[in-house]
Structures are given as C-alpha cells and as structure tokens.
C-alpha cells in the first residue's frame, strides 16, 4: 500500500474562510476522484510552533492507483483552483506502508 | 484521534546507510516509547520531483497521548541522536482525524 502525504503552508494573505474552502475542496476528492483506500485532510491543531497549516494523508492500493489519482482531471482542477493560487509551500512524500 | 505527520529532508552529506539507521531508530519508537494507536515511517518512493525524503505518520488517541510521546525522554534522545544532526529540513502537522 502506498501512503501519500502532503503538508501545505498557505500565503499570509489567505484568510480562514479561504483555507476552509480549500480543505473542503480537498475533502471532496474521495467522492470526485476516488481510488484511495483511506483519506484524511485537515487543519493543523496549533500544538507546536513552526508547523505547516494543513495535512493530507491518503492511502492507495498501489503506485498505479496513486498515479491515476494524481493525474485525474478533477484532481488537477482542484489543485489549480483551490491550492496553487494560495500556496506558500508544499512538502510531500509517497511511501510504502 | 490526533494524527501526527512529519516529513524530513536530510543533508546532502547523509548517505543511504545513515538514512536507513535513522528510519530504523524512528521505527523502534512504538516499542521504546509507545502511546500511539498506529505508526508508519519510511523513505520516499521516488515517484515525484521535489519530495521530502522520509515520512512519519503516527496516530494518538488524543492530544495528551501525543504530548507524552513528544516529551518522552527516549523520543527526545532519538531526535537528538538520529535526526537533528542530519536534518536539512523538517515539516510537521498534527490534525484531528
């Protein structure tokens, strides 16, 4: 199983409402794109200094399933519309679990 | 449940063997520290450009359990001995799932 992890930090100009709608758009990916066996997304809980602001962890049966998700038109649309315009930085890893 | 996610990028000077022993030390945290309900750690699979190099995802019943883990002497020891000396960058989020 492949675990896909992305941590997002948003531009300072991005307000709470915008962040929430981005997280909501990401949260719709399982129903709009699918292919994952597990999917969690949410805001940092504010427990530690210097953290990123949003995390996404999604599990896929294999690399091919992850590639279909990553290249899916709707996924690319959500990234273009709800993520890239507001992004300060993004860190990701895909690893076998 | 609180999900703790950390993505690590290591110094260029850190060779594969050193990275593997760091991941092995992190992988011993469940038995040496405990308190988590799930724990995965591993190297990036090399599927995308610009990724970090190692990911750790651990689930805790609640914030207090995560704090006990974070402040546990053995956890601090592993960080001091196997992580901090080799680290180029670290990104983390804790979020409710």
XYZ file of C-alpha atoms in Angstrom:
194
model
C 0.000 0.000 0.000
C 1.243 3.460 -0.863
C 0.747 6.319 1.570
C 0.598 9.814 0.021
C 1.337 12.643 2.446
C 1.174 16.363 1.659
C 1.727 19.250 4.076
C 0.616 22.706 2.954
C 1.525 26.190 4.178
C -0.629 28.997 2.798
C 0.188 32.585 1.905
C -0.249 35.047 4.775
C -2.963 36.807 2.772
C -5.107 33.639 2.786
C -7.862 34.063 5.383
C -9.533 31.333 7.454
C -12.562 31.183 5.173
C -10.389 30.590 2.108
C -8.403 27.883 3.931
C -11.618 26.171 4.989
C -12.960 26.114 1.442
C -9.663 24.679 0.224
C -9.781 21.921 2.834
C -13.447 21.314 1.896
C -12.495 21.001 -1.794
C -9.708 18.553 -0.933
C -12.134 16.601 1.280
C -14.394 16.039 -1.748
C -11.614 14.291 -3.691
C -12.567 10.782 -2.481
C -16.061 11.118 -3.965
C -14.995 13.176 -7.007
C -11.843 11.214 -7.916
C -11.619 8.082 -5.716
C -9.057 5.262 -5.970
C -7.838 5.624 -2.389
C -8.472 3.187 0.444
C -8.202 5.862 3.120
C -8.191 9.653 3.064
C -7.775 12.276 5.772
C -7.321 16.042 5.397
C -7.450 18.772 7.991
C -6.014 21.901 9.568
C -3.049 21.863 11.938
C -4.217 21.721 15.549
C -1.858 24.508 16.670
C 0.053 22.324 19.149
C 3.583 23.141 18.033
C 5.491 26.147 16.709
C 6.600 26.219 13.107
C 4.162 23.622 11.794
C 2.673 23.656 8.317
C -1.058 24.530 8.250
C -2.900 21.691 6.500
C -2.181 17.985 6.126
C -3.491 15.421 3.678
C -2.807 11.688 4.120
C -4.248 9.276 1.567
C -3.603 5.557 1.131
C -3.639 3.827 -2.252
C -3.577 0.100 -3.049
C -0.519 0.601 -5.268
C 1.516 3.133 -7.256
C -0.737 2.864 -10.311
C -3.785 3.813 -8.249
C -1.921 6.785 -6.863
C -0.842 7.870 -10.405
C -4.458 7.667 -11.662
C -5.479 9.931 -8.764
C -2.584 12.347 -9.263
C -3.269 12.698 -12.995
C -7.086 12.709 -12.749
C -8.565 15.841 -14.398
C -10.691 16.662 -11.361
C -7.678 16.378 -9.024
C -5.701 18.693 -11.291
C -8.646 21.110 -11.367
C -8.901 21.212 -7.555
C -5.151 21.854 -7.292
C -5.321 24.633 -9.899
C -8.417 26.266 -8.413
C -8.168 25.680 -4.647
C -4.486 25.058 -3.840
C -1.880 26.590 -6.153
C -3.183 30.210 -6.078
C -2.967 30.299 -2.253
C 0.125 28.219 -1.589
C 3.263 29.445 0.189
C 4.884 25.990 0.331
C 4.077 22.318 -0.142
C 6.000 19.273 1.063
C 5.111 15.750 0.038
C 6.212 12.141 0.341
C 4.769 8.914 -1.006
C 5.992 5.859 0.921
C 5.203 2.153 1.159
C 3.351 1.103 4.311
C -7.847 10.937 17.328
C -4.819 13.060 16.602
C -2.674 12.334 13.563
C 0.980 13.433 13.808
C 2.729 13.849 10.470
C 6.407 14.707 9.957
C 8.273 14.975 6.643
C 12.075 15.014 6.788
C 14.685 16.131 4.262
C 18.256 15.182 5.122
C 21.556 16.950 4.496
C 23.194 16.058 1.189
C 26.126 14.590 3.120
C 23.850 11.994 4.731
C 24.386 8.669 2.946
C 21.818 5.886 2.433
C 23.180 3.852 5.334
C 22.803 6.759 7.744
C 19.246 7.435 6.480
C 18.330 3.776 6.947
C 19.607 3.732 10.538
C 17.638 6.902 11.258
C 14.444 5.343 9.873
C 15.213 2.178 11.880
C 15.607 4.234 15.065
C 12.310 6.021 14.392
C 10.646 2.656 13.679
C 11.610 1.490 17.196
C 9.674 4.353 18.832
C 6.416 2.374 19.168
C 8.133 -0.259 21.303
C 10.515 2.160 23.081
C 8.006 4.982 23.754
C 4.505 3.814 22.774
C 1.223 5.674 23.279
C 0.249 5.663 19.604
C -2.547 3.612 18.043
C -0.860 3.490 14.647
C 2.651 4.291 13.394
C 4.229 4.276 9.950
C 7.651 5.570 8.906
C 9.524 5.127 5.676
C 11.561 6.523 2.802
C 10.018 8.435 -0.100
C 9.303 6.105 -3.028
C 10.875 8.451 -5.592
C 7.665 8.927 -7.584
C 7.655 12.723 -7.781
C 10.201 15.519 -8.107
C 10.888 17.775 -5.145
C 9.548 15.457 -2.446
C 10.921 15.264 1.071
C 12.855 12.063 1.823
C 11.246 10.375 4.833
C 7.717 10.424 6.241
C 6.399 9.549 9.675
C 2.655 9.283 10.362
C 1.509 8.333 13.860
C -1.978 8.346 15.352
C -2.689 9.109 19.007
C -5.927 8.701 20.977
C -5.771 12.356 21.997
C -3.550 15.404 22.412
C -2.331 14.313 25.846
C -1.089 10.999 24.461
C 0.757 12.858 21.712
C 2.324 15.256 24.277
C 3.525 12.333 26.411
C 5.155 10.846 23.287
C 6.667 14.169 22.173
C 8.152 14.864 25.608
C 9.224 11.285 26.374
C 12.973 11.106 27.176
C 13.568 8.287 24.706
C 11.801 10.193 21.901
C 13.932 13.261 22.641
C 17.032 11.057 22.675
C 16.233 9.538 19.262
C 15.647 13.028 17.830
C 18.926 14.320 19.281
C 20.964 11.290 18.189
C 19.377 10.117 14.928
C 17.508 13.106 13.455
C 18.721 16.588 14.338
C 22.422 16.103 13.392
C 21.448 15.017 9.855
C 18.475 17.209 9.151
C 18.206 19.734 6.310
C 14.513 20.481 6.904
C 11.509 19.169 8.814
C 7.816 19.924 8.242
C 5.110 18.751 10.614
C 1.380 18.938 11.283
C -0.810 17.443 13.966
C -4.501 17.304 12.943
C -7.729 15.754 14.195
C -8.972 12.764 12.199
